[in-house]
Coordinates of C-alpha atoms and ligand atoms in Angstrom, one line a residue:
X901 CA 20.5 4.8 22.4
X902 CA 16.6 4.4 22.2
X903 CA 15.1 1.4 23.0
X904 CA 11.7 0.3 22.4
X905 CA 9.6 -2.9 23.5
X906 CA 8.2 -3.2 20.4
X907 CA 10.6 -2.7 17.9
X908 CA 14.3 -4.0 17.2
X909 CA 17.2 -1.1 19.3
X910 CA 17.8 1.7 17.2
X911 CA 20.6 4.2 18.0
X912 CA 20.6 7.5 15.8
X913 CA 23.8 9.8 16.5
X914 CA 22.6 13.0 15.0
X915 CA 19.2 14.3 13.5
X916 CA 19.6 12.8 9.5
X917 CA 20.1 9.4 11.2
X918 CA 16.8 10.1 12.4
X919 CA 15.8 11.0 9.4
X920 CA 17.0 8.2 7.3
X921 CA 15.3 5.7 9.8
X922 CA 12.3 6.8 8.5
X923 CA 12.8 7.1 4.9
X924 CA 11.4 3.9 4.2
X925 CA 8.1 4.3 5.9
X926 CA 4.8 4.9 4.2
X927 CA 4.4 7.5 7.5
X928 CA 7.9 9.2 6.5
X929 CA 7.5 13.1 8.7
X930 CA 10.9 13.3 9.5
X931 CA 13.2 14.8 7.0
X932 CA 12.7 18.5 5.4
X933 CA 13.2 17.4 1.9
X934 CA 9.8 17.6 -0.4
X935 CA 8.3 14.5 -0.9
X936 CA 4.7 16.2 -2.4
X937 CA 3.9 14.7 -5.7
X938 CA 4.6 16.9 -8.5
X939 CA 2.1 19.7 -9.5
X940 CA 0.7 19.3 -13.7
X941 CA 3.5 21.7 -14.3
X942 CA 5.7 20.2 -12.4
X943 CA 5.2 16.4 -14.4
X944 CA 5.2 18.4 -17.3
X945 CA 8.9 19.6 -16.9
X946 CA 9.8 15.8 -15.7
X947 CA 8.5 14.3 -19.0
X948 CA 10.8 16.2 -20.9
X949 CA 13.7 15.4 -19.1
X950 CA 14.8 13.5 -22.3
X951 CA 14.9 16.4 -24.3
X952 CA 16.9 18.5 -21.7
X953 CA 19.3 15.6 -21.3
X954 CA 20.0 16.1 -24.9
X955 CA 20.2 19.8 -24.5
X956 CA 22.6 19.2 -21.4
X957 CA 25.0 16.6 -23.7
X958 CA 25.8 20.0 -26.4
X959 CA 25.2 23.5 -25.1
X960 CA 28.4 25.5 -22.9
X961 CA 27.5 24.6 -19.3
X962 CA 29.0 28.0 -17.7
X963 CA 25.7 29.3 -19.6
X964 CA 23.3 26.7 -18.2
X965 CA 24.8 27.1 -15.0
X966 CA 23.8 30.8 -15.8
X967 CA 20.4 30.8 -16.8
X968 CA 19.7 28.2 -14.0
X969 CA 21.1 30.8 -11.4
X970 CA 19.3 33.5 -12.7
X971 CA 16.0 32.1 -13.1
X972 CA 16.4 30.6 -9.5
X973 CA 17.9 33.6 -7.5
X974 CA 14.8 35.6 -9.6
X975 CA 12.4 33.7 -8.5
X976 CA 13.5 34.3 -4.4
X977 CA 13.7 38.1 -4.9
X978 CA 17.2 38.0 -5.1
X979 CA 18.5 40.4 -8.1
X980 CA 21.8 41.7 -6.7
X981 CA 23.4 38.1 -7.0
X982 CA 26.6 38.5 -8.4
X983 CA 27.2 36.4 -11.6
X984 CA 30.7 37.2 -12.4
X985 CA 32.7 33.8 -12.6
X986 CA 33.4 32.2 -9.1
X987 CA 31.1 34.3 -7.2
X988 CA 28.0 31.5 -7.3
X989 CA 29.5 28.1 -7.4
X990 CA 27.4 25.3 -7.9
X991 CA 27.4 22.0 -5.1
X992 CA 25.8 18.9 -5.5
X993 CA 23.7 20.1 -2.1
X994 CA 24.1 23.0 0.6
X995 CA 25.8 20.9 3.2
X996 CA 28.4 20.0 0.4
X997 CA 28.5 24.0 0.0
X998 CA 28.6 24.2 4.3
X999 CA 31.7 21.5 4.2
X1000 CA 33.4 23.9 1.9
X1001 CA 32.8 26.9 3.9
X1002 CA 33.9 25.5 6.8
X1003 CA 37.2 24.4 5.1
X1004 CA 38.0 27.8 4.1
X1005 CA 37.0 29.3 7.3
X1006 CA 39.5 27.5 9.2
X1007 CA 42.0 28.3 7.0
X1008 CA 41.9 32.0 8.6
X1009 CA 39.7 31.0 12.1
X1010 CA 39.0 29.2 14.5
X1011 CA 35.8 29.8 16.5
X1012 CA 32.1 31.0 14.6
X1013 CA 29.0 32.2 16.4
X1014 CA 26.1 30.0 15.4
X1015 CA 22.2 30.5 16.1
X1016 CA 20.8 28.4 18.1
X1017 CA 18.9 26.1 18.1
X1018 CA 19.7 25.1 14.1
X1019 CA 19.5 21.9 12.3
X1020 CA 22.4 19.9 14.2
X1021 CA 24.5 19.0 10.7
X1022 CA 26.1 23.1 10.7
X1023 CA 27.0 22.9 13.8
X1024 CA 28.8 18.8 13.5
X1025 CA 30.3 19.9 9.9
X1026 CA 31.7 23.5 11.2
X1027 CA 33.7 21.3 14.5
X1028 CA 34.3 18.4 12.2
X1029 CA 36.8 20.7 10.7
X1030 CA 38.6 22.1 13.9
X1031 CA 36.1 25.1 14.4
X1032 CA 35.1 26.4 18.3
X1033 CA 31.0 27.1 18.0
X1034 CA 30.0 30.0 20.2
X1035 CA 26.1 29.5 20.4
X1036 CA 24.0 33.3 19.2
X1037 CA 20.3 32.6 20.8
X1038 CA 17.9 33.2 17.7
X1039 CA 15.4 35.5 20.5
X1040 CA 19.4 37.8 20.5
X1041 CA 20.4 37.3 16.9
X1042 CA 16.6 38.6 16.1
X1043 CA 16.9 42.0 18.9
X1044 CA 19.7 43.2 19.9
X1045 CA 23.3 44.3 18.3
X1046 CA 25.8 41.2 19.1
X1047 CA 28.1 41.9 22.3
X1048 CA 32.1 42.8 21.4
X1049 CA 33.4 40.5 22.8
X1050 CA 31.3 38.0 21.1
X1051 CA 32.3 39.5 17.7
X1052 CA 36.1 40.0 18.6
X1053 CA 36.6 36.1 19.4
X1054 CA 34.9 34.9 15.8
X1055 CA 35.9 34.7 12.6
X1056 CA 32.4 34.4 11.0
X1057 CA 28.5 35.0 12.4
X1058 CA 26.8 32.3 11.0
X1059 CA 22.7 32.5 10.8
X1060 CA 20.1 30.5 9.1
X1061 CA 17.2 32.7 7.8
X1062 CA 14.6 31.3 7.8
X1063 CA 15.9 28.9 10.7
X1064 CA 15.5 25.4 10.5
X1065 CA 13.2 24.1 12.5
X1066 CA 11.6 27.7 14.1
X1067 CA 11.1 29.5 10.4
X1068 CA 12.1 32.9 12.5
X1069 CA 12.8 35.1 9.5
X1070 CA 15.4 38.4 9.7
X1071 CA 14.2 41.1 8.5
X1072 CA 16.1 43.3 6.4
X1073 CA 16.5 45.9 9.2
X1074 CA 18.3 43.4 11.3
X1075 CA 20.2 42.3 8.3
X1076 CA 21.5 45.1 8.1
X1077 CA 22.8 46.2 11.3
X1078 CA 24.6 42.8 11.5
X1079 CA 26.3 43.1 8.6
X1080 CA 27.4 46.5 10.0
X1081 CA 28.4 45.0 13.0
X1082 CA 30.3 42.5 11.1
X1083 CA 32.2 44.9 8.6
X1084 CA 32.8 47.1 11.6
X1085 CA 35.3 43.6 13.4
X1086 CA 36.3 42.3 10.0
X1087 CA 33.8 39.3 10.9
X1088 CA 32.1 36.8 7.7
X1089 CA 28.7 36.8 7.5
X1090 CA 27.1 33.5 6.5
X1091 CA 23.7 32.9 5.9
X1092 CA 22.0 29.5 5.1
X1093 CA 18.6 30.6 3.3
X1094 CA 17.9 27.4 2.2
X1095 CA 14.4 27.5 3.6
X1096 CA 13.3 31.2 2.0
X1097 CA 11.8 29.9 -1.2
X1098 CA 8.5 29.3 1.7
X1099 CA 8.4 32.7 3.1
X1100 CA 7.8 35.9 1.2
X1101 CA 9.5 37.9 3.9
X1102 CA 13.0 36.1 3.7
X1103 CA 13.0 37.2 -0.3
X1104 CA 14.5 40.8 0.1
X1105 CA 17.2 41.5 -1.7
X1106 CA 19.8 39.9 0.7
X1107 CA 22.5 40.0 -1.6
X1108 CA 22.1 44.2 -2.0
X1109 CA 21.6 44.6 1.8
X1110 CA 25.4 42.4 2.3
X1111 CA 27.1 44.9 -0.6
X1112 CA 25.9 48.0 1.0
X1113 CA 27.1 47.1 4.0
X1114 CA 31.0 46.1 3.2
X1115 CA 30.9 43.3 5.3
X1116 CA 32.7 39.8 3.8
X1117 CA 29.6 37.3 3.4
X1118 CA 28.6 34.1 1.8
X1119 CA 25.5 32.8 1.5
X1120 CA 24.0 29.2 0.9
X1121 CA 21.0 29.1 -0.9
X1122 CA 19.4 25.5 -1.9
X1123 CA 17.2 24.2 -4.8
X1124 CA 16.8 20.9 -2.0
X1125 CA 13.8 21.5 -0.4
X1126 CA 11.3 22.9 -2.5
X1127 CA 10.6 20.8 -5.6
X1128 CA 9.7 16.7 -5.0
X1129 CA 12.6 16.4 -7.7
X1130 CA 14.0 13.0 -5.8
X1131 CA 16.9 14.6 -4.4
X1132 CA 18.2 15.8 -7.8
X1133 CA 18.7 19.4 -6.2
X1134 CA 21.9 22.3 -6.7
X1135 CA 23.5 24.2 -3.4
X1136 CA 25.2 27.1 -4.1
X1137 CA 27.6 28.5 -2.1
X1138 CA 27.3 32.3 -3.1
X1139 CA 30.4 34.7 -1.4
X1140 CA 31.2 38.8 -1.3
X1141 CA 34.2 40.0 -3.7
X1142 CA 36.3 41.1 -0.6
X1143 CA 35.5 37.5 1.6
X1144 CA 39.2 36.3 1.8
X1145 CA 38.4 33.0 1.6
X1146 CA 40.0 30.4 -0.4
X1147 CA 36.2 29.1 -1.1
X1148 CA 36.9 28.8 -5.0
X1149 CA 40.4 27.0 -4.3
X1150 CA 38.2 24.4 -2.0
X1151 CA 35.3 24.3 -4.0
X1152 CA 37.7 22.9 -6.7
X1153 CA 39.4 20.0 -4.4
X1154 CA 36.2 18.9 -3.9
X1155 CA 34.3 18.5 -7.0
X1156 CA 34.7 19.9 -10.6
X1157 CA 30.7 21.1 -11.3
X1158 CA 27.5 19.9 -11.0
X1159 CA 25.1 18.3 -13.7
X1160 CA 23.7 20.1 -16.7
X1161 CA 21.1 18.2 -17.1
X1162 CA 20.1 18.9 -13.4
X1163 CA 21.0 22.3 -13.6
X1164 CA 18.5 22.8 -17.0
X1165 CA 16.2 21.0 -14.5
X1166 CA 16.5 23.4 -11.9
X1167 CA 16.1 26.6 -14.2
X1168 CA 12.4 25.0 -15.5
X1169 CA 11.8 24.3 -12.0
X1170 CA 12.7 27.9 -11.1
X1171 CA 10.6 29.7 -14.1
X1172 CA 7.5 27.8 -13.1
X1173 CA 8.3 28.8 -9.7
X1174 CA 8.5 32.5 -11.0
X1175 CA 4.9 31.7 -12.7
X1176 CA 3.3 30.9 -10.2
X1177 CA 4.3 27.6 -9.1
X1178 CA 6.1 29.1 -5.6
X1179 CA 3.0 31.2 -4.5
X1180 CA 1.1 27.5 -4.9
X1181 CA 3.5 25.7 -3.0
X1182 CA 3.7 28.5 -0.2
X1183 CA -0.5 28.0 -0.5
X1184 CA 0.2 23.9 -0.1
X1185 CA 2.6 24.1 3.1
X1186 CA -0.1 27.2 4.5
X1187 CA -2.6 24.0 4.1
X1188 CA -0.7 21.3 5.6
X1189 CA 0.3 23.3 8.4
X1190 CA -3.4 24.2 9.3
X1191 CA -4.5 20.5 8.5
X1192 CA -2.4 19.5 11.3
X1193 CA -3.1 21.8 13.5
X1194 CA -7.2 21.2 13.2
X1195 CA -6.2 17.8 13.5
X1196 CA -4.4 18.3 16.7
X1197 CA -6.2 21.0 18.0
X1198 CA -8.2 19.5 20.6
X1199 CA -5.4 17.5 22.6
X1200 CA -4.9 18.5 25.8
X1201 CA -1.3 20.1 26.9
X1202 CA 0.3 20.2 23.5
X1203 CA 1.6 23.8 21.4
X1204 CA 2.4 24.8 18.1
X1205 CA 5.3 26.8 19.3
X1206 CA 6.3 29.0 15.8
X1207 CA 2.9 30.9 15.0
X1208 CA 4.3 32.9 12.1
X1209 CA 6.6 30.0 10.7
X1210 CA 5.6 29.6 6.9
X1211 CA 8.5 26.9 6.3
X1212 CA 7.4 23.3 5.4
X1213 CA 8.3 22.2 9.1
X1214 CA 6.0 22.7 11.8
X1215 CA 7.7 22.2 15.6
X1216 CA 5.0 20.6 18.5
X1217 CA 5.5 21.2 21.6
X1218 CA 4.2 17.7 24.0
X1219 CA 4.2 19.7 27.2
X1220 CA 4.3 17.7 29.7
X1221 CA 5.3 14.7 27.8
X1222 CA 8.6 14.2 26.4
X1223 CA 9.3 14.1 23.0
X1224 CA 10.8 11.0 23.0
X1225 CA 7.7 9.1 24.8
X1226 CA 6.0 10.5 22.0
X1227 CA 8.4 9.2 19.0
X1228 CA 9.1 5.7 19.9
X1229 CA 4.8 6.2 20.3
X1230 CA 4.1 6.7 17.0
X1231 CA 7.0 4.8 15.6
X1232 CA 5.4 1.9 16.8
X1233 CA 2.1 2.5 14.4
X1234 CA 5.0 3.3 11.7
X1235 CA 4.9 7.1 12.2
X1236 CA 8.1 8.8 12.2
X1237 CA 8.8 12.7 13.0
X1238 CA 11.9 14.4 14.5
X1239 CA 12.8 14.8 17.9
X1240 CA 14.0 18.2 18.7
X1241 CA 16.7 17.9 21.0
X1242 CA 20.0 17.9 18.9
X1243 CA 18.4 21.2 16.8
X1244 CA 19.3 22.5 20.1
X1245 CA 22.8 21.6 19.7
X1246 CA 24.7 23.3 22.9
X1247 CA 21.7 22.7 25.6
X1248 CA 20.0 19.8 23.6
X1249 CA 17.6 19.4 26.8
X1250 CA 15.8 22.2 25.6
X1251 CA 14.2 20.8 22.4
X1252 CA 13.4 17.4 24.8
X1253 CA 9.8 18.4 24.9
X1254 CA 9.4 19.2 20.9
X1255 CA 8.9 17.0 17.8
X1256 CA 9.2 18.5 14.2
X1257 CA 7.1 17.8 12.0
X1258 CA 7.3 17.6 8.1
X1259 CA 4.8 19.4 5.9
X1260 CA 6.4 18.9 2.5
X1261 CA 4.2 15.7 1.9
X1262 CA 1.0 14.8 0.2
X1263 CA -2.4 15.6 2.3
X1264 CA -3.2 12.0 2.7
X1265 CA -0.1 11.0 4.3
X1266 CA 0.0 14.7 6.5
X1267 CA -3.7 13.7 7.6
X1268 CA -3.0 10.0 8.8
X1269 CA 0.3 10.9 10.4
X1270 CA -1.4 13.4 12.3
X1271 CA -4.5 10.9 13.4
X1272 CA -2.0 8.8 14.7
X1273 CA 0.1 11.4 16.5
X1274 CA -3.4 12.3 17.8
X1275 CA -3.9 9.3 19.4
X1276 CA -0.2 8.7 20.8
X1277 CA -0.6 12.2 22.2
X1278 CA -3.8 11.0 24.3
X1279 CA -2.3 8.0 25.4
X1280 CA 1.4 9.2 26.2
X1281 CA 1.7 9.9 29.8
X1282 CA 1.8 13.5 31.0
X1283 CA 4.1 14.9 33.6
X1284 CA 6.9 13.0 33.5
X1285 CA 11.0 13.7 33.7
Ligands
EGV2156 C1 16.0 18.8 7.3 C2 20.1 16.4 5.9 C3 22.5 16.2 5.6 C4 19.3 17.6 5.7 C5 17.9 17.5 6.3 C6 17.3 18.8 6.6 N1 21.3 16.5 5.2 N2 22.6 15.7 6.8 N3 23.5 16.4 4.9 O1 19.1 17.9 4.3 O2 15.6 19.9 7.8 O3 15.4 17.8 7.5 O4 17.9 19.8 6.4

């Protein structure tokens, strides 16, 4: 429960109910999704949305579905992506794709290793269906092999690359002695790269690194938070031949496919991503993140803690402040950005002195959000708790 003089009681349970208290606001830095406006390219592909919807109504959708995977998985670097039927299945979003995976996991499981600290809804959907979370520190996941006994009481390693909210990438290297590791005890590897389409270094060919290996893997990959497309977006839930997992069976209880005319959407999207459109956006977040941090830069006893994180979230560390002095703060002048603690979702004091921030905004909005952190950030009493 968080209370505030100011302001009516408002209780948020997890990290999206943070979000969503914000998503009315003119100041709205909470959630990850991309609220930019459109580029000219962009608008271009939105004003002929009536002809794609017609396109959409009459051509075979197993071959837009297709030609909206390739051009997508191109685009991120991603060649080896199997297309042979099943093997990519479209989902209204990735945590629709993470609810299935974590149906069919517990079908065969019951406990996954998850980095930590990661965007609190994978760790609530994985126990929402029964499963034990054994937390993987991102600094271990990152350096060292994973202990034995870790791997022998899991039935899947589960890592977001790059993580949500730290942008820590894995390289290939480590890539692929995990998914050694993992073939080696029979464990799944699943990754959540929903964030790669902002970082150059997380576009390796994943999908050839997880097939030399042998291991059983899936991989989510996400359309969500890249394009200002109004949360019109695809998930795919992408999985190794040998994976075991009834992921098609539950894919099917759930929902029958997606939209054409969003998936045509996505594939114009994608090839104007391919044409440029990515490296702009990856120039646009590079921006924002160094607006905010020139904005900020001369308050006392704060930290931008990721300094290689090229993802459209930027985390702040308060210092001696907490994070929530800090949020109610600037909620009060109609600012909203994310507390940290429930990314840190098995020793949530350890995000209590971080806010994330979004960057996936226009520059006006970035720019007075940050002024007005500014000024909560002078005026929020140090060295408390
Ligand atoms: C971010 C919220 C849920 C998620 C937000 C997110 N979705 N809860 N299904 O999309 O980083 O703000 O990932």
């Amino acid at each position: 429960m968080l209370v505030n003089r100011m302001l009516p009681t408002v209780s948020a349970e997890n990290l999206t109910q943070f979000e969503t208290l914000a998503l009315s606001s003119s100041m709205n830095l909470a959630d990850g999704h991309a609220r930019q406006q459109l580029t000219a390219a962009q608008s271009k592909i939105v004003a002929e949305l009536p002809d794609m919807w017609a396109e959409a109504a009459v051509r075979p959708v197993d071959e837009i579905e297709q030609e909206a995977a390739e051009s997508f998985f191109g685009m991120l670097g991603q060649h080896s992506h199997p297309f042979a039927a099943g093997r990519t299945l479209s989902c209204y979003s990735s945590s629709l794709a993470m609810e299935i995976l974590a149906r069919s996991l517990v079908t065969t499981s019951d406990a996954v290793a998850l980095i930590h600290p990661t965007f609190d809804n994978i760790p609530d959907i994985l126990r929402g269906v029964g499963l034990r979370l054994v937390p993987v520190e991102e600094e271990q996941a990152h350096d060292e092999d994973l202990p034995a006994e870790l791997l022998e009481q899991v039935g899947c390693v589960f890592i977001t690359t790059p993580n949500n909210p730290t942008g820590r990438v894995m390289s290939e290297g480590r890539l692929r002695r995990l998914a050694e590791q993992c073939a080696e005890y029979g464990v799944v590897l699943a990754l959540d790269t929903c964030f790669r389409g902002f970082d150059p270094d997380a576009q390796f060919d994943h999908y050839a690194v997880l097939d030399a290996s042998g291991c059983r893997w899936v991989v989510i990959e996400d359309t969500g938070k890249l394009w200002p497309t109004l949360e019109l977006k695809i998930g795919w839930l992408v999985r190794s031949a040998n994976v075991d997992l009834p992921v098609e069976k539950v894919h099917s209880d759930i929902l029958l496919g997606t939209s054409p005319l969003i998936l045509l959407m996505v594939k114009r999207f994608a090839d104007d991503g391919a044409d440029g459109g990515l490296a702009e956006l990856q120039r646009t977040i590079a921006d924002h993140r160094a607006l905010v941090r020139a904005e900020l830069a001369d308050v006392p006893d704060i930290g931008f803690v990721d300094d290689r994180a090229r993802v459209s979230v930027e985390r702040l560390h308060v210092g001696s402040r907490l994070g929530m002095d800090v949020w109610s703060a600037v909620r009060s002048q109609n600012l909203y950005v994310l507390p940290c603690q429930k990314f840190h979702w098995a020793r949530p004091r350890e995000g209590e002195r971080m806010l994330r921030l979004a960057l996936s905004r226009n520059s006006p909005t970035l720019l007075a959000g940050a002024r007005v952190l500014r000024s909560a950030l002078l005026g929020v009493p140090e060295l408390r708790g």
